[in-house]
Amino acid sequence: MTEIGNQVGVIPEMQRVTDSEGGEFFASKTNVLTFYERDFFATQTRCNTSQMTFTDTGVGVGYDAQGIRIDYDADRIRNDVNVRFSGGGINSNADNTSISTFGAAEWTVETVLDSPSSASTLAARLTTLYKNPKMAIEPFMSKGQKDPSYNWPRLLALELLDRVTFKRTPATGSAIVKDLLVQSIEHRITPGEWQTVVNGSTRYTNWFIVGVSLIGGDDLLLN
């Protein structure tokens, strides 16, 4: 438990607690404060089971595929993580392979953790999650009114951190199919049109599953 002192903002302190837990804290679409602990992406049904498919062809909720950029963004790598715990101590974890391949990318996380061992565990975990580039998909826009009976129930039921499937079919080559965890949902309403812009991340979608994941693959084994 941590206390919030006088003249200290509640939101920054709640963010520090969330960072300490390695979880996620947000207000749901029904304005309910929601917290997921650090293994949320493996334990929450809506996080580990795709809730819907966004596609540019075939069955699913359509989106505007024109100009969508998909790349591997090395700028988002963090391979030298420092975790500051209560009392002013810092424990660090670095991945030398990632550093030699992509260059050093340092990250310091302020926490209310009360022990060096807890800080070390969190630092190692964050390094594992962020040491390699992941596919980055730009936010994409869906116009629900194109097929309202199919699209609206799914778009309006969408929640932050839901797992969704994204399909992009290029002019040549194989289709790209990736699962994402929803990071933001934006509804843009103008006369005669309702646009829903979704931003998702592949960062937490490839944990190691016994009997499914391949030894030597890119799925993560977290402890």
Short mmCIF file of C-alpha atoms in Angstrom, two decimals:
data_model
loop_
_atom_site.label_atom_id
_atom_site.label_comp_id
_atom_site.label_asym_id
_atom_site.label_seq_id
_atom_site.Cartn_x
_atom_site.Cartn_y
_atom_site.Cartn_z
CA MET A 1 0.00 0.00 0.00
CA THR A 2 1.19 3.50 -0.77
CA GLU A 3 -0.03 6.83 0.57
CA ILE A 4 -0.63 9.97 -1.47
CA GLY A 5 0.70 12.96 0.45
CA ASN A 6 -0.35 16.59 0.50
CA GLN A 7 0.13 18.63 -2.67
CA VAL A 8 0.74 15.48 -4.71
CA GLY A 9 -1.33 14.80 -7.83
CA VAL A 10 -3.47 11.69 -7.68
CA ILE A 11 -3.02 10.74 -11.33
CA PRO A 12 0.83 10.75 -11.30
CA GLU A 13 0.82 8.68 -8.12
CA MET A 14 -1.65 6.19 -9.55
CA GLN A 15 0.56 5.91 -12.64
CA ARG A 16 3.57 5.23 -10.40
CA VAL A 17 1.69 2.47 -8.61
CA THR A 18 0.63 1.02 -11.96
CA ASP A 19 4.23 1.10 -13.20
CA SER A 20 5.33 -0.62 -9.99
CA GLU A 21 2.87 -3.44 -10.60
CA GLY A 22 3.73 -3.67 -14.29
CA GLY A 23 0.01 -3.56 -15.08
CA GLU A 24 -2.56 -1.28 -16.67
CA PHE A 25 -4.93 1.24 -15.09
CA PHE A 26 -7.65 3.01 -17.05
CA ALA A 27 -11.25 4.20 -17.05
CA SER A 28 -13.51 1.85 -18.97
CA LYS A 29 -16.10 3.07 -21.47
CA THR A 30 -18.65 2.92 -18.63
CA ASN A 31 -16.40 5.19 -16.51
CA VAL A 32 -15.35 2.38 -14.18
CA LEU A 33 -11.75 2.57 -12.95
CA THR A 34 -10.15 -0.70 -14.01
CA PHE A 35 -6.81 -2.22 -13.04
CA TYR A 36 -5.14 -5.23 -14.67
CA GLU A 37 -2.12 -6.77 -12.94
CA ARG A 38 1.08 -7.61 -14.82
CA ASP A 39 -0.14 -10.93 -16.23
CA PHE A 40 -3.39 -9.38 -17.47
CA PHE A 41 -2.71 -10.22 -21.10
CA ALA A 42 -2.54 -13.94 -20.31
CA THR A 43 -5.34 -14.17 -17.75
CA GLN A 44 -8.10 -11.83 -18.95
CA THR A 45 -10.41 -13.50 -21.49
CA ARG A 46 -10.87 -10.32 -23.52
CA CYS A 47 -7.09 -9.92 -23.70
CA ASN A 48 -6.16 -13.45 -24.71
CA THR A 49 -9.07 -14.21 -27.06
CA SER A 50 -9.67 -12.10 -30.16
CA GLN A 51 -12.93 -10.19 -29.83
CA MET A 52 -13.25 -9.21 -33.48
CA THR A 53 -11.41 -9.00 -36.80
CA PHE A 54 -10.58 -5.83 -38.72
CA THR A 55 -10.05 -6.71 -42.36
CA ASP A 56 -9.70 -5.13 -45.78
CA THR A 57 -11.26 -8.17 -47.43
CA GLY A 58 -13.59 -11.01 -46.45
CA VAL A 59 -15.56 -11.43 -43.21
CA GLY A 60 -14.93 -8.88 -40.48
CA VAL A 61 -15.26 -5.19 -39.71
CA GLY A 62 -13.88 -3.22 -42.62
CA TYR A 63 -11.40 -0.37 -42.29
CA ASP A 64 -9.83 2.23 -44.55
CA ALA A 65 -6.70 0.42 -45.74
CA GLN A 66 -5.42 3.23 -47.94
CA GLY A 67 -2.08 4.54 -46.72
CA ILE A 68 -1.85 2.30 -43.62
CA ARG A 69 1.83 2.00 -42.71
CA ILE A 70 3.17 -1.19 -41.14
CA ASP A 71 6.77 -1.39 -39.99
CA TYR A 72 9.17 -2.59 -37.31
CA ASP A 73 10.00 0.42 -35.17
CA ALA A 74 13.36 0.19 -33.41
CA ASP A 75 12.68 3.52 -31.68
CA ARG A 76 10.35 1.69 -29.29
CA ILE A 77 13.05 -0.71 -28.09
CA ARG A 78 14.13 -0.56 -24.44
CA ASN A 79 17.07 -2.85 -23.70
CA ASP A 80 18.67 -1.22 -20.64
CA VAL A 81 16.01 -0.85 -17.95
CA ASN A 82 16.53 0.85 -14.58
CA VAL A 83 13.91 0.45 -11.86
CA ARG A 84 14.03 2.90 -8.98
CA PHE A 85 12.50 1.53 -5.76
CA SER A 86 11.61 3.12 -2.43
CA GLY A 87 14.59 4.41 -0.50
CA GLY A 88 16.27 5.71 -3.66
CA GLY A 89 17.91 2.48 -4.82
CA ILE A 90 18.08 1.43 -8.48
CA ASN A 91 18.29 -2.06 -9.93
CA SER A 92 19.03 -2.54 -13.60
CA ASN A 93 18.73 -5.16 -16.30
CA ALA A 94 20.24 -5.03 -19.78
CA ASP A 95 20.17 -7.33 -22.78
CA ASN A 96 23.60 -7.29 -24.42
CA THR A 97 22.44 -9.01 -27.59
CA SER A 98 19.79 -6.36 -28.19
CA ILE A 99 22.25 -3.57 -27.38
CA SER A 100 24.86 -4.89 -29.83
CA THR A 101 22.23 -5.37 -32.54
CA PHE A 102 20.12 -2.23 -32.20
CA GLY A 103 22.13 0.09 -29.97
CA ALA A 104 21.51 1.02 -26.35
CA ALA A 105 18.05 2.31 -25.42
CA GLU A 106 17.82 3.16 -21.72
CA TRP A 107 14.62 3.42 -19.70
CA THR A 108 14.21 4.45 -16.05
CA VAL A 109 10.98 3.50 -14.28
CA GLU A 110 9.98 5.21 -11.03
CA THR A 111 8.17 2.85 -8.64
CA VAL A 112 7.03 2.39 -5.05
CA LEU A 113 8.46 -1.13 -4.86
CA ASP A 114 9.94 -1.81 -1.43
CA SER A 115 12.75 -4.26 -2.18
CA PRO A 116 15.72 -4.71 -4.54
CA SER A 117 14.47 -8.17 -5.55
CA SER A 118 11.10 -6.80 -6.67
CA ALA A 119 12.88 -4.09 -8.66
CA SER A 120 15.15 -6.67 -10.29
CA THR A 121 12.19 -8.84 -11.27
CA LEU A 122 10.37 -5.92 -12.87
CA ALA A 123 13.50 -4.72 -14.69
CA ALA A 124 14.12 -8.18 -16.15
CA ARG A 125 10.51 -8.49 -17.21
CA LEU A 126 10.43 -5.11 -18.96
CA THR A 127 13.69 -5.85 -20.75
CA THR A 128 12.25 -9.13 -22.03
CA LEU A 129 9.13 -7.37 -23.31
CA TYR A 130 10.85 -4.40 -24.93
CA LYS A 131 14.30 -5.60 -26.08
CA ASN A 132 13.25 -6.42 -29.65
CA PRO A 133 11.33 -4.42 -32.26
CA LYS A 134 7.70 -5.38 -32.78
CA MET A 135 5.49 -4.85 -35.77
CA ALA A 136 3.87 -1.41 -35.49
CA ILE A 137 0.57 -0.78 -37.25
CA GLU A 138 -0.65 2.78 -37.62
CA PRO A 139 -4.06 3.66 -36.17
CA PHE A 140 -6.76 2.65 -38.63
CA MET A 141 -10.27 3.96 -39.23
CA SER A 142 -13.53 2.05 -39.65
CA LYS A 143 -16.82 3.48 -40.90
CA GLY A 144 -19.42 1.45 -39.06
CA GLN A 145 -22.35 2.67 -41.11
CA LYS A 146 -21.07 0.76 -44.18
CA ASP A 147 -22.54 -2.39 -42.60
CA PRO A 148 -24.31 -1.17 -39.46
CA SER A 149 -25.99 -4.42 -38.40
CA TYR A 150 -22.59 -6.18 -38.32
CA ASN A 151 -20.17 -3.38 -37.50
CA TRP A 152 -21.90 -1.31 -34.82
CA PRO A 153 -22.43 -4.06 -32.22
CA ARG A 154 -18.73 -4.93 -32.46
CA LEU A 155 -17.33 -1.41 -32.58
CA LEU A 156 -19.46 -0.16 -29.70
CA ALA A 157 -18.61 -3.20 -27.57
CA LEU A 158 -14.88 -2.67 -28.05
CA GLU A 159 -12.93 -1.90 -24.87
CA LEU A 160 -9.37 -0.81 -24.12
CA LEU A 161 -6.90 -3.73 -24.02
CA ASP A 162 -9.28 -6.00 -25.94
CA ARG A 163 -7.50 -8.41 -28.23
CA VAL A 164 -8.45 -7.94 -31.88
CA THR A 165 -7.20 -9.42 -35.13
CA PHE A 166 -5.92 -7.14 -37.89
CA LYS A 167 -5.72 -8.35 -41.50
CA ARG A 168 -4.03 -6.43 -44.31
CA THR A 169 -3.95 -7.83 -47.84
CA PRO A 170 -1.21 -6.25 -49.99
CA ALA A 171 -1.39 -6.05 -53.76
CA THR A 172 1.30 -8.71 -54.00
CA GLY A 173 2.47 -11.29 -51.47
CA SER A 174 0.80 -12.92 -48.51
CA ALA A 175 -1.74 -11.28 -46.23
CA ILE A 176 -0.50 -9.86 -42.93
CA VAL A 177 -2.56 -11.16 -40.00
CA LYS A 178 -1.65 -9.91 -36.52
CA ASP A 179 -3.37 -9.81 -33.16
CA LEU A 180 -3.29 -6.48 -31.32
CA LEU A 181 -4.25 -5.21 -27.89
CA VAL A 182 -6.33 -2.05 -28.24
CA GLN A 183 -4.51 1.02 -26.88
CA SER A 184 -7.01 3.72 -27.80
CA ILE A 185 -10.46 4.11 -29.33
CA GLU A 186 -11.58 7.39 -30.85
CA HIS A 187 -15.07 8.08 -32.20
CA ARG A 188 -15.37 10.95 -34.70
CA ILE A 189 -18.96 11.98 -35.36
CA THR A 190 -19.90 14.46 -38.08
CA PRO A 191 -23.23 14.96 -39.90
CA GLY A 192 -23.91 11.77 -41.85
CA GLU A 193 -20.75 9.93 -40.79
CA TRP A 194 -19.39 8.10 -37.75
CA GLN A 195 -15.74 7.09 -37.84
CA THR A 196 -14.02 4.88 -35.28
CA VAL A 197 -10.22 5.11 -35.09
CA VAL A 198 -8.45 2.21 -33.36
CA ASN A 199 -4.85 2.08 -32.23
CA GLY A 200 -3.42 -1.31 -31.26
CA SER A 201 -0.12 -2.83 -30.16
CA THR A 202 1.48 -6.22 -30.81
CA ARG A 203 3.71 -5.87 -27.73
CA TYR A 204 1.70 -8.13 -25.41
CA THR A 205 0.22 -10.62 -27.85
CA ASN A 206 2.91 -13.27 -28.22
CA TRP A 207 3.42 -14.97 -24.86
CA PHE A 208 4.67 -18.57 -24.92
CA ILE A 209 1.87 -21.17 -24.91
CA VAL A 210 2.78 -24.79 -24.15
CA GLY A 211 1.75 -27.05 -27.00
CA VAL A 212 1.27 -24.14 -29.40
CA SER A 213 4.40 -21.97 -29.44
CA LEU A 214 7.55 -23.20 -31.17
CA ILE A 215 10.91 -23.61 -29.44
CA GLY A 216 13.19 -20.95 -30.86
CA GLY A 217 10.26 -18.83 -32.07
CA ASP A 218 9.57 -15.24 -31.11
CA ASP A 219 6.97 -15.98 -28.42
CA LEU A 220 7.96 -14.77 -24.95
CA LEU A 221 8.38 -16.92 -21.86
CA LEU A 222 7.81 -14.61 -18.89
CA ASN A 223 8.33 -15.42 -15.25
#
